[in-house]
JSON list of C-alpha atoms and ligand atoms in Angstrom, two decimals:
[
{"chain": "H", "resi": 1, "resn": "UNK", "atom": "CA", "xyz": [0.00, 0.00, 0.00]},
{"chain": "H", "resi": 2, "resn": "UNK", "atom": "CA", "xyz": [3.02, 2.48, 0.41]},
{"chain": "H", "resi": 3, "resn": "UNK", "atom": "CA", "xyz": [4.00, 1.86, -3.15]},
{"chain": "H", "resi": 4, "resn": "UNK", "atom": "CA", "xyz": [0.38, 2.67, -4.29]},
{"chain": "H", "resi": 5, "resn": "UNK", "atom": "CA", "xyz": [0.47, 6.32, -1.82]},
{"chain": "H", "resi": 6, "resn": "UNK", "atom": "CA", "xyz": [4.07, 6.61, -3.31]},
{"chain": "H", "resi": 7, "resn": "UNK", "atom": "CA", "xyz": [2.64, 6.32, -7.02]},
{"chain": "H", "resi": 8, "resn": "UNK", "atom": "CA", "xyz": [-0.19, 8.99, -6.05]},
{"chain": "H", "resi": 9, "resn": "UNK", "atom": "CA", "xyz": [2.05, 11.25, -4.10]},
{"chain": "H", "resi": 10, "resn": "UNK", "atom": "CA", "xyz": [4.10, 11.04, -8.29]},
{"chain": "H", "resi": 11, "resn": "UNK", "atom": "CA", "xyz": [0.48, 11.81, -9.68]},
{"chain": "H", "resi": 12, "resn": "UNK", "atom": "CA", "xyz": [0.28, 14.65, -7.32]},
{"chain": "H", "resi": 13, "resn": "UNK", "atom": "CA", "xyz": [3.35, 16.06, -8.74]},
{"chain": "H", "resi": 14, "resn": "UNK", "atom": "CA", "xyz": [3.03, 15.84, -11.98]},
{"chain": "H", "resi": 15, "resn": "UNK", "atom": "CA", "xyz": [-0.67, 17.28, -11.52]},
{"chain": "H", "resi": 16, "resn": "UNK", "atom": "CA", "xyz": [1.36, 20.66, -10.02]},
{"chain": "H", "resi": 17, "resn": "UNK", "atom": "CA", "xyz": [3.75, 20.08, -12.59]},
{"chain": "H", "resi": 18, "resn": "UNK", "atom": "CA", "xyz": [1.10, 20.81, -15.33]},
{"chain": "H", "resi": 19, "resn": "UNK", "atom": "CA", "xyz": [-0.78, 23.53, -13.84]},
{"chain": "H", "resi": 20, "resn": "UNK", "atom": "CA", "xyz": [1.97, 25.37, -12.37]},
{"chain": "H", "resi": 21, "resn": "UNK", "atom": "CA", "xyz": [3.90, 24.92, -15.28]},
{"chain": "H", "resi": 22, "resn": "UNK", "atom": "CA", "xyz": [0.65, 26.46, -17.31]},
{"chain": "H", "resi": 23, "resn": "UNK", "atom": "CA", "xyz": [0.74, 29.49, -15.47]},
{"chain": "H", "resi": 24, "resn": "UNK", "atom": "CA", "xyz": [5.02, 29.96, -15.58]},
{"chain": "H", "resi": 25, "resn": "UNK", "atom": "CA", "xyz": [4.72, 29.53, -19.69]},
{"chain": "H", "resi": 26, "resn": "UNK", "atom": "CA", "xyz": [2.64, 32.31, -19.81]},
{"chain": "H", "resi": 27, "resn": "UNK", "atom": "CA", "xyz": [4.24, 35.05, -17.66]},
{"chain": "H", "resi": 28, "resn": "UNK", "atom": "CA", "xyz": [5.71, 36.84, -20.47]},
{"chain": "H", "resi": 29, "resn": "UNK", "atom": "CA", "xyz": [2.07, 36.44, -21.92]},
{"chain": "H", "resi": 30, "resn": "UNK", "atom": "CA", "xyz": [0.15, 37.55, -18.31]},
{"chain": "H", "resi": 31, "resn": "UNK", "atom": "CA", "xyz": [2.36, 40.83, -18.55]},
{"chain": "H", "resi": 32, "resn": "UNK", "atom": "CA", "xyz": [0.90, 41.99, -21.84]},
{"chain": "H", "resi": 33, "resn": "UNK", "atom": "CA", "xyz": [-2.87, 40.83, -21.01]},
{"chain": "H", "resi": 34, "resn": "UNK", "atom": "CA", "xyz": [-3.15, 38.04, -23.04]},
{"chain": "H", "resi": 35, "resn": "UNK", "atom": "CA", "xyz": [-2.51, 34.50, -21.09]},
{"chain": "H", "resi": 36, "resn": "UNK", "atom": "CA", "xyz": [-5.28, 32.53, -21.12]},
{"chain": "H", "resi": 37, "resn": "UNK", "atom": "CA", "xyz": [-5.69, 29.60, -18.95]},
{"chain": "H", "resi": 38, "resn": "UNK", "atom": "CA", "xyz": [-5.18, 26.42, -21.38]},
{"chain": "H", "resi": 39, "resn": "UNK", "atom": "CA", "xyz": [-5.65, 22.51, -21.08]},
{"chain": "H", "resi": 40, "resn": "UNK", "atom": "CA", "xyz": [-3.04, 21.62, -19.10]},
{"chain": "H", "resi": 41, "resn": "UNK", "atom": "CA", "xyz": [-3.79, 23.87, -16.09]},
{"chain": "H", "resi": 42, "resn": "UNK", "atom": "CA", "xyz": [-7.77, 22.64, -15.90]},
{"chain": "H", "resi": 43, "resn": "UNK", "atom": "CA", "xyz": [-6.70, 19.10, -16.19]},
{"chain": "H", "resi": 44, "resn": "UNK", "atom": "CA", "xyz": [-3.51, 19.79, -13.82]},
{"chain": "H", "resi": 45, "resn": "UNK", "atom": "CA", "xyz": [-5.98, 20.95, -11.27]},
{"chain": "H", "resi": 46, "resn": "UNK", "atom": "CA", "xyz": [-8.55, 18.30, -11.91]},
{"chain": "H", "resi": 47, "resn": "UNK", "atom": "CA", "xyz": [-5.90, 16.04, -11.21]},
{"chain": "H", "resi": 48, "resn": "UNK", "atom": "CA", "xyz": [-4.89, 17.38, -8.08]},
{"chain": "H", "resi": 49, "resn": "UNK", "atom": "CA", "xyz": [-8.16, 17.21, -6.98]},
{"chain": "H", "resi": 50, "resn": "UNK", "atom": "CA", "xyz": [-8.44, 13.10, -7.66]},
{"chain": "H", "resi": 51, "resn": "UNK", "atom": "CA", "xyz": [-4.92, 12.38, -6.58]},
{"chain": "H", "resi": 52, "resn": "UNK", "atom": "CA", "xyz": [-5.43, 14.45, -3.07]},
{"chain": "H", "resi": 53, "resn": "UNK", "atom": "CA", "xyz": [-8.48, 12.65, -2.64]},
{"chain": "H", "resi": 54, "resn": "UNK", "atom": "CA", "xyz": [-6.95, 9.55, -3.50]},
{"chain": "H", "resi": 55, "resn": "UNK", "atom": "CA", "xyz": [-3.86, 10.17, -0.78]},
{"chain": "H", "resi": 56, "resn": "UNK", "atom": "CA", "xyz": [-6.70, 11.16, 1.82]},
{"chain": "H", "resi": 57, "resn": "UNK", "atom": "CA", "xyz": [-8.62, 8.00, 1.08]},
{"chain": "H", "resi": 58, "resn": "UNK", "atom": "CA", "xyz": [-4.50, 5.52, 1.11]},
{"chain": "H", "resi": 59, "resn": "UNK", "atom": "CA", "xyz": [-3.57, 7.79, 3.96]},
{"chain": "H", "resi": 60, "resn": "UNK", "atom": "CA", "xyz": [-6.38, 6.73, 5.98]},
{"chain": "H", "resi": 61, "resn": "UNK", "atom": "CA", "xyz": [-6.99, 3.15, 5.01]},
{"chain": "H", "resi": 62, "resn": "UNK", "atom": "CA", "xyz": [-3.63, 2.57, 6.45]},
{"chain": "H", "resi": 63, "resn": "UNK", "atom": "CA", "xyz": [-3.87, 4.55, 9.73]},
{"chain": "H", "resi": 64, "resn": "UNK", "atom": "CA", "xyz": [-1.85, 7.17, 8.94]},
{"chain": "H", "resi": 65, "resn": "UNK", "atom": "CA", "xyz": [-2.04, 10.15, 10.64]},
{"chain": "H", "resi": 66, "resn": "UNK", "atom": "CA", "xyz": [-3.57, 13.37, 8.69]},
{"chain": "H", "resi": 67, "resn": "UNK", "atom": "CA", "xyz": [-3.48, 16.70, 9.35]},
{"chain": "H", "resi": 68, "resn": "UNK", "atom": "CA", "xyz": [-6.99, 17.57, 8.70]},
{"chain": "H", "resi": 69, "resn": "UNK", "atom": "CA", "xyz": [-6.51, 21.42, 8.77]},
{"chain": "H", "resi": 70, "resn": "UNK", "atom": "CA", "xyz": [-3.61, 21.81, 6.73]},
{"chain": "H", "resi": 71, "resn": "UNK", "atom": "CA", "xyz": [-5.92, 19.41, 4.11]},
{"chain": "H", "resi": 72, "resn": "UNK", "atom": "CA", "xyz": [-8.69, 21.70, 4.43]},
{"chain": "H", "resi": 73, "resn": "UNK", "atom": "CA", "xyz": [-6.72, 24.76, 3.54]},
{"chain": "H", "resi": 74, "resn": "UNK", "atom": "CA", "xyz": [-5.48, 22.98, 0.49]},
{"chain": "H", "resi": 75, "resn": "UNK", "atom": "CA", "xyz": [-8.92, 22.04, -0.50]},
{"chain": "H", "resi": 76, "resn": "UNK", "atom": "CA", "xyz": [-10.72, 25.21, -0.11]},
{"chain": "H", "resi": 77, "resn": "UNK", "atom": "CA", "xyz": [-7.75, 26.87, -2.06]},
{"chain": "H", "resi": 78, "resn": "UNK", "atom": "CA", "xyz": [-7.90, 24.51, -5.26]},
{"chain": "H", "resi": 79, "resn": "UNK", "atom": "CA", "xyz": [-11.54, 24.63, -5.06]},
{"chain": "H", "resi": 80, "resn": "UNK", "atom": "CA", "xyz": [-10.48, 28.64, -5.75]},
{"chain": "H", "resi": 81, "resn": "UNK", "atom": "CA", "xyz": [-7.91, 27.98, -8.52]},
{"chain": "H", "resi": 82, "resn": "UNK", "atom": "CA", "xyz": [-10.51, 25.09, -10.07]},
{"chain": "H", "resi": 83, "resn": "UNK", "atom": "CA", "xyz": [-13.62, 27.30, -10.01]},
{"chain": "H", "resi": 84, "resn": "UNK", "atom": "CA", "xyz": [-11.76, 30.16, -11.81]},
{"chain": "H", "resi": 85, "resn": "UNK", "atom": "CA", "xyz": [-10.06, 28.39, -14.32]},
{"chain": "H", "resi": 86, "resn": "UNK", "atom": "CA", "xyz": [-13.10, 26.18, -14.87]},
{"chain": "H", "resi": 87, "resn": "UNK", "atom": "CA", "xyz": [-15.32, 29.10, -15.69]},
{"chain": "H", "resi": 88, "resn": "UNK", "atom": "CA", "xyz": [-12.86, 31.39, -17.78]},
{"chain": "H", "resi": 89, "resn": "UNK", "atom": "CA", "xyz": [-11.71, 28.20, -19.64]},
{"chain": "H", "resi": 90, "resn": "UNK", "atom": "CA", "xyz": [-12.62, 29.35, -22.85]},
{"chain": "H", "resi": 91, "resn": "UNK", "atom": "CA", "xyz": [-11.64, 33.10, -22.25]},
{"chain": "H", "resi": 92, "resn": "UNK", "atom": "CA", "xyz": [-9.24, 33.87, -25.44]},
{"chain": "H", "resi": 93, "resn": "UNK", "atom": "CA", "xyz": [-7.37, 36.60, -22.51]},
{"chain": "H", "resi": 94, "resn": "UNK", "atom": "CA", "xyz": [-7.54, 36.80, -18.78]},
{"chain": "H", "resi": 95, "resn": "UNK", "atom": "CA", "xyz": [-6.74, 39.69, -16.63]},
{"chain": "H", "resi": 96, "resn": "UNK", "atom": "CA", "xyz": [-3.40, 39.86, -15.62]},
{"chain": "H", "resi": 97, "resn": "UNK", "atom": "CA", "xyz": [-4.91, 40.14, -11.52]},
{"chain": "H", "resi": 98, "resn": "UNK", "atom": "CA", "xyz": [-6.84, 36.58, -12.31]},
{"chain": "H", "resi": 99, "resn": "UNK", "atom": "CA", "xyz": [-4.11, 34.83, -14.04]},
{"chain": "H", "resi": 100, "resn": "UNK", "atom": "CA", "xyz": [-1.42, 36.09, -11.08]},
{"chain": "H", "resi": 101, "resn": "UNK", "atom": "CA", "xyz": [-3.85, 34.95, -8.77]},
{"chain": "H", "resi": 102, "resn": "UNK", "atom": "CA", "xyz": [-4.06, 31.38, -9.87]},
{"chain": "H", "resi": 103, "resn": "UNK", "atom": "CA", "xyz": [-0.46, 31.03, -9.85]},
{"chain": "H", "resi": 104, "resn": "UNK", "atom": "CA", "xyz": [0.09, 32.73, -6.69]},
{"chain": "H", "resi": 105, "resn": "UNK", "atom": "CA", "xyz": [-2.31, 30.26, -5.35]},
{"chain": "H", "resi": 106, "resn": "UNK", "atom": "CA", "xyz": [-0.67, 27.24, -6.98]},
{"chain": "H", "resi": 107, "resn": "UNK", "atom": "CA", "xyz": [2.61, 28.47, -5.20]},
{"chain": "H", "resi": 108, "resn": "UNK", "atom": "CA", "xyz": [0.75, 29.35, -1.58]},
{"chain": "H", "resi": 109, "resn": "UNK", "atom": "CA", "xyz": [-0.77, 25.28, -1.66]},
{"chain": "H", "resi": 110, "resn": "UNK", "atom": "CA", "xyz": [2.74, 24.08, -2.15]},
{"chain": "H", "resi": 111, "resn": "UNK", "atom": "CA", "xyz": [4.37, 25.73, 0.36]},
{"chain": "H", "resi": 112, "resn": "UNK", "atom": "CA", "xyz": [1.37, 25.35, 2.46]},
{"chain": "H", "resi": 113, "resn": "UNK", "atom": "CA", "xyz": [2.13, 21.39, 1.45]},
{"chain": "H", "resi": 114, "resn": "UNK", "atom": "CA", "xyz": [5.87, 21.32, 1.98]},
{"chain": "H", "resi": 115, "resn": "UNK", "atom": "CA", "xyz": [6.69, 24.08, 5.06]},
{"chain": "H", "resi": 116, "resn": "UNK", "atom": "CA", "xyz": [3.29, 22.53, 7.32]},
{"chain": "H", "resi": 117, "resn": "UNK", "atom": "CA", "xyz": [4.97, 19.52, 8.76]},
{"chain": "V", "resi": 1, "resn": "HEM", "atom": "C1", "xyz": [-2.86, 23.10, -5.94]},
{"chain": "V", "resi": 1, "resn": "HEM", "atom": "C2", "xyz": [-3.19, 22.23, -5.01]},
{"chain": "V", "resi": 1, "resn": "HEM", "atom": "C3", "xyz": [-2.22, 21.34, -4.28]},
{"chain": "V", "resi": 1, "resn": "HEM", "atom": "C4", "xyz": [-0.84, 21.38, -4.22]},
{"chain": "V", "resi": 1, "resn": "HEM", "atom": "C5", "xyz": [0.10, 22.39, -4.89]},
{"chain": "V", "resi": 1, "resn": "HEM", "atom": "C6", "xyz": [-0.41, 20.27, -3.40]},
{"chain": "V", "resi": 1, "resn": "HEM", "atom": "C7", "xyz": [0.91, 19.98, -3.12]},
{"chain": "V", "resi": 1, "resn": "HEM", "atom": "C8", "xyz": [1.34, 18.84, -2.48]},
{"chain": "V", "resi": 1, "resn": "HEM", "atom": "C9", "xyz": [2.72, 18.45, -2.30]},
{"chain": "V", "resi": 1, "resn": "HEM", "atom": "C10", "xyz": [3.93, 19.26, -2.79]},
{"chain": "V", "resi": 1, "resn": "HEM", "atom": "C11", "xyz": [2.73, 17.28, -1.64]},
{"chain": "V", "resi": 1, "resn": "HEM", "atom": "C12", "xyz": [3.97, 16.46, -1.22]},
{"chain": "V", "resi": 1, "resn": "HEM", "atom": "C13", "xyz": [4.53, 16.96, 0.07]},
{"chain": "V", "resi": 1, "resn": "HEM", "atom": "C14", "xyz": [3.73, 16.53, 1.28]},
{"chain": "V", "resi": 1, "resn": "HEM", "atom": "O1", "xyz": [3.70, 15.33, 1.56]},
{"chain": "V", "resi": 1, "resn": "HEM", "atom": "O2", "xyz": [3.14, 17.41, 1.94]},
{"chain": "V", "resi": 1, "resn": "HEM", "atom": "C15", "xyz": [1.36, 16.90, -1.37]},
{"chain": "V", "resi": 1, "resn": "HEM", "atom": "C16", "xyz": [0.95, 15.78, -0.69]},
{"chain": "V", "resi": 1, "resn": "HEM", "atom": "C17", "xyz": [-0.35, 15.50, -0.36]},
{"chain": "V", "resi": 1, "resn": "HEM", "atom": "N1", "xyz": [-1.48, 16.19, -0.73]},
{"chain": "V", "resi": 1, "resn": "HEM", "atom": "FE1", "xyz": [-1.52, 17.84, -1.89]},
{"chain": "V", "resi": 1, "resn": "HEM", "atom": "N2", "xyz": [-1.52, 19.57, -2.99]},
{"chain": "V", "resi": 1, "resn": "HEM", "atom": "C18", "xyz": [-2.65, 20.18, -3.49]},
{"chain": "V", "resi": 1, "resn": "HEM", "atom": "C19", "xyz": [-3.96, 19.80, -3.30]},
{"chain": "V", "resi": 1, "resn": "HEM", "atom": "C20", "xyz": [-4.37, 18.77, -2.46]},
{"chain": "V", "resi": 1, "resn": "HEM", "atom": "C21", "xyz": [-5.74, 18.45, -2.15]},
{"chain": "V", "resi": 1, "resn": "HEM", "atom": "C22", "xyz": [-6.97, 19.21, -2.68]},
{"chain": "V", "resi": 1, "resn": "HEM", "atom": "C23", "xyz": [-5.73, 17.40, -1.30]},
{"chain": "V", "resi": 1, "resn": "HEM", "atom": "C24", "xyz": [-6.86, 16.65, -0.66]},
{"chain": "V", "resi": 1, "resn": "HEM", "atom": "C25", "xyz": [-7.89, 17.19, -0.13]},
{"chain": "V", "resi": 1, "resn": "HEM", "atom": "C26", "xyz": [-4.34, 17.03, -1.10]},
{"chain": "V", "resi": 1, "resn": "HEM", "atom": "C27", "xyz": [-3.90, 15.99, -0.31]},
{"chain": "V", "resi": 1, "resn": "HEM", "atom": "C28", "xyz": [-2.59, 15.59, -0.16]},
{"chain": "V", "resi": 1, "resn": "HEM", "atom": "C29", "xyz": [-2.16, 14.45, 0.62]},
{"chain": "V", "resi": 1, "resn": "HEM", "atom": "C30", "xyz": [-3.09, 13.53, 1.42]},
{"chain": "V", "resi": 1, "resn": "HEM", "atom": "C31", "xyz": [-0.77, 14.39, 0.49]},
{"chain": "V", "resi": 1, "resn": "HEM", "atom": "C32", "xyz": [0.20, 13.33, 1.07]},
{"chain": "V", "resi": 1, "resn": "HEM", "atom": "C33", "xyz": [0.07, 13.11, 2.52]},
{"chain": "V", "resi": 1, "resn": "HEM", "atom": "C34", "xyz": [0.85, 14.01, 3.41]},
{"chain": "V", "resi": 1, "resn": "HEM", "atom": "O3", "xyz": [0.42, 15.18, 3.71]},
{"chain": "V", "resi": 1, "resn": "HEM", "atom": "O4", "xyz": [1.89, 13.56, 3.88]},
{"chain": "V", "resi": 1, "resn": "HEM", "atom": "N3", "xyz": [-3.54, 17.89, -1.82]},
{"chain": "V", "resi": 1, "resn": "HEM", "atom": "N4", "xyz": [0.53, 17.87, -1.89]}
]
């Protein structure tokens, strides 16, 4: 069972890998006005979404002890991120405050993830 939290912890990471990696293409883009949020970030979100879920789900099937808070505070913020780039999927150009704002997210649930031990 540690492999198979292993494997999603790897799904995880290549689910921030996508979105965050979305948002960092597109910098030069977000300065002029015109990044738009593409593929790759929805689906990177959607998959951090499943995979968290997934670790909650391993996590606790195996006793492991979950800090419920700091989980919480990740949800609520990719339910943020998701929501916006859900509904302005199909924008051609998003504000420069929106885009920063998903990115700045992004970066605030990692080191939320990595400095909450
Ligand atoms: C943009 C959103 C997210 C980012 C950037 C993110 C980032 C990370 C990172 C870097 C790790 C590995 C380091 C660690 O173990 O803490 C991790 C692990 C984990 N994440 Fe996320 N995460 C996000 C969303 C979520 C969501 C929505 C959930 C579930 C509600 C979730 C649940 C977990 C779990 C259960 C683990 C491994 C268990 C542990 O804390 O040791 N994550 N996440």
């Amino acid at each position: 069972m540690d492999v198979l939290i292993n494997v999603f912890v790897g799904l995880h990471i290549i689910g921030i890998a996508s979105l965050l990696g979305g948002f960092l293409t597109q910098m030069k883009a977000m300065g002029a006005g015109t990044a738009r949020f593409t593929p790759p970030m929805l689906h990177g979100a959607l998959t951090m979404l499943v995979t968290g879920i997934a670790l909650v789900g391993l996590n606790q099937a195996q006793d492991h002890t979950l800090n419920n808070v700091k989980l919480g505070i990740k949800l609520a913020i990719l339910v943020v991120i998701l929501g916006l780039v859900y509904v302005k999927r199909d924008d051609e150009k998003v504000e420069k405050a929106l885009f920063g704002a998903v990115g700045g997210l992004t970066a605030v649930n990692i080191f939320v993830a990595v400095l909450w031990t």
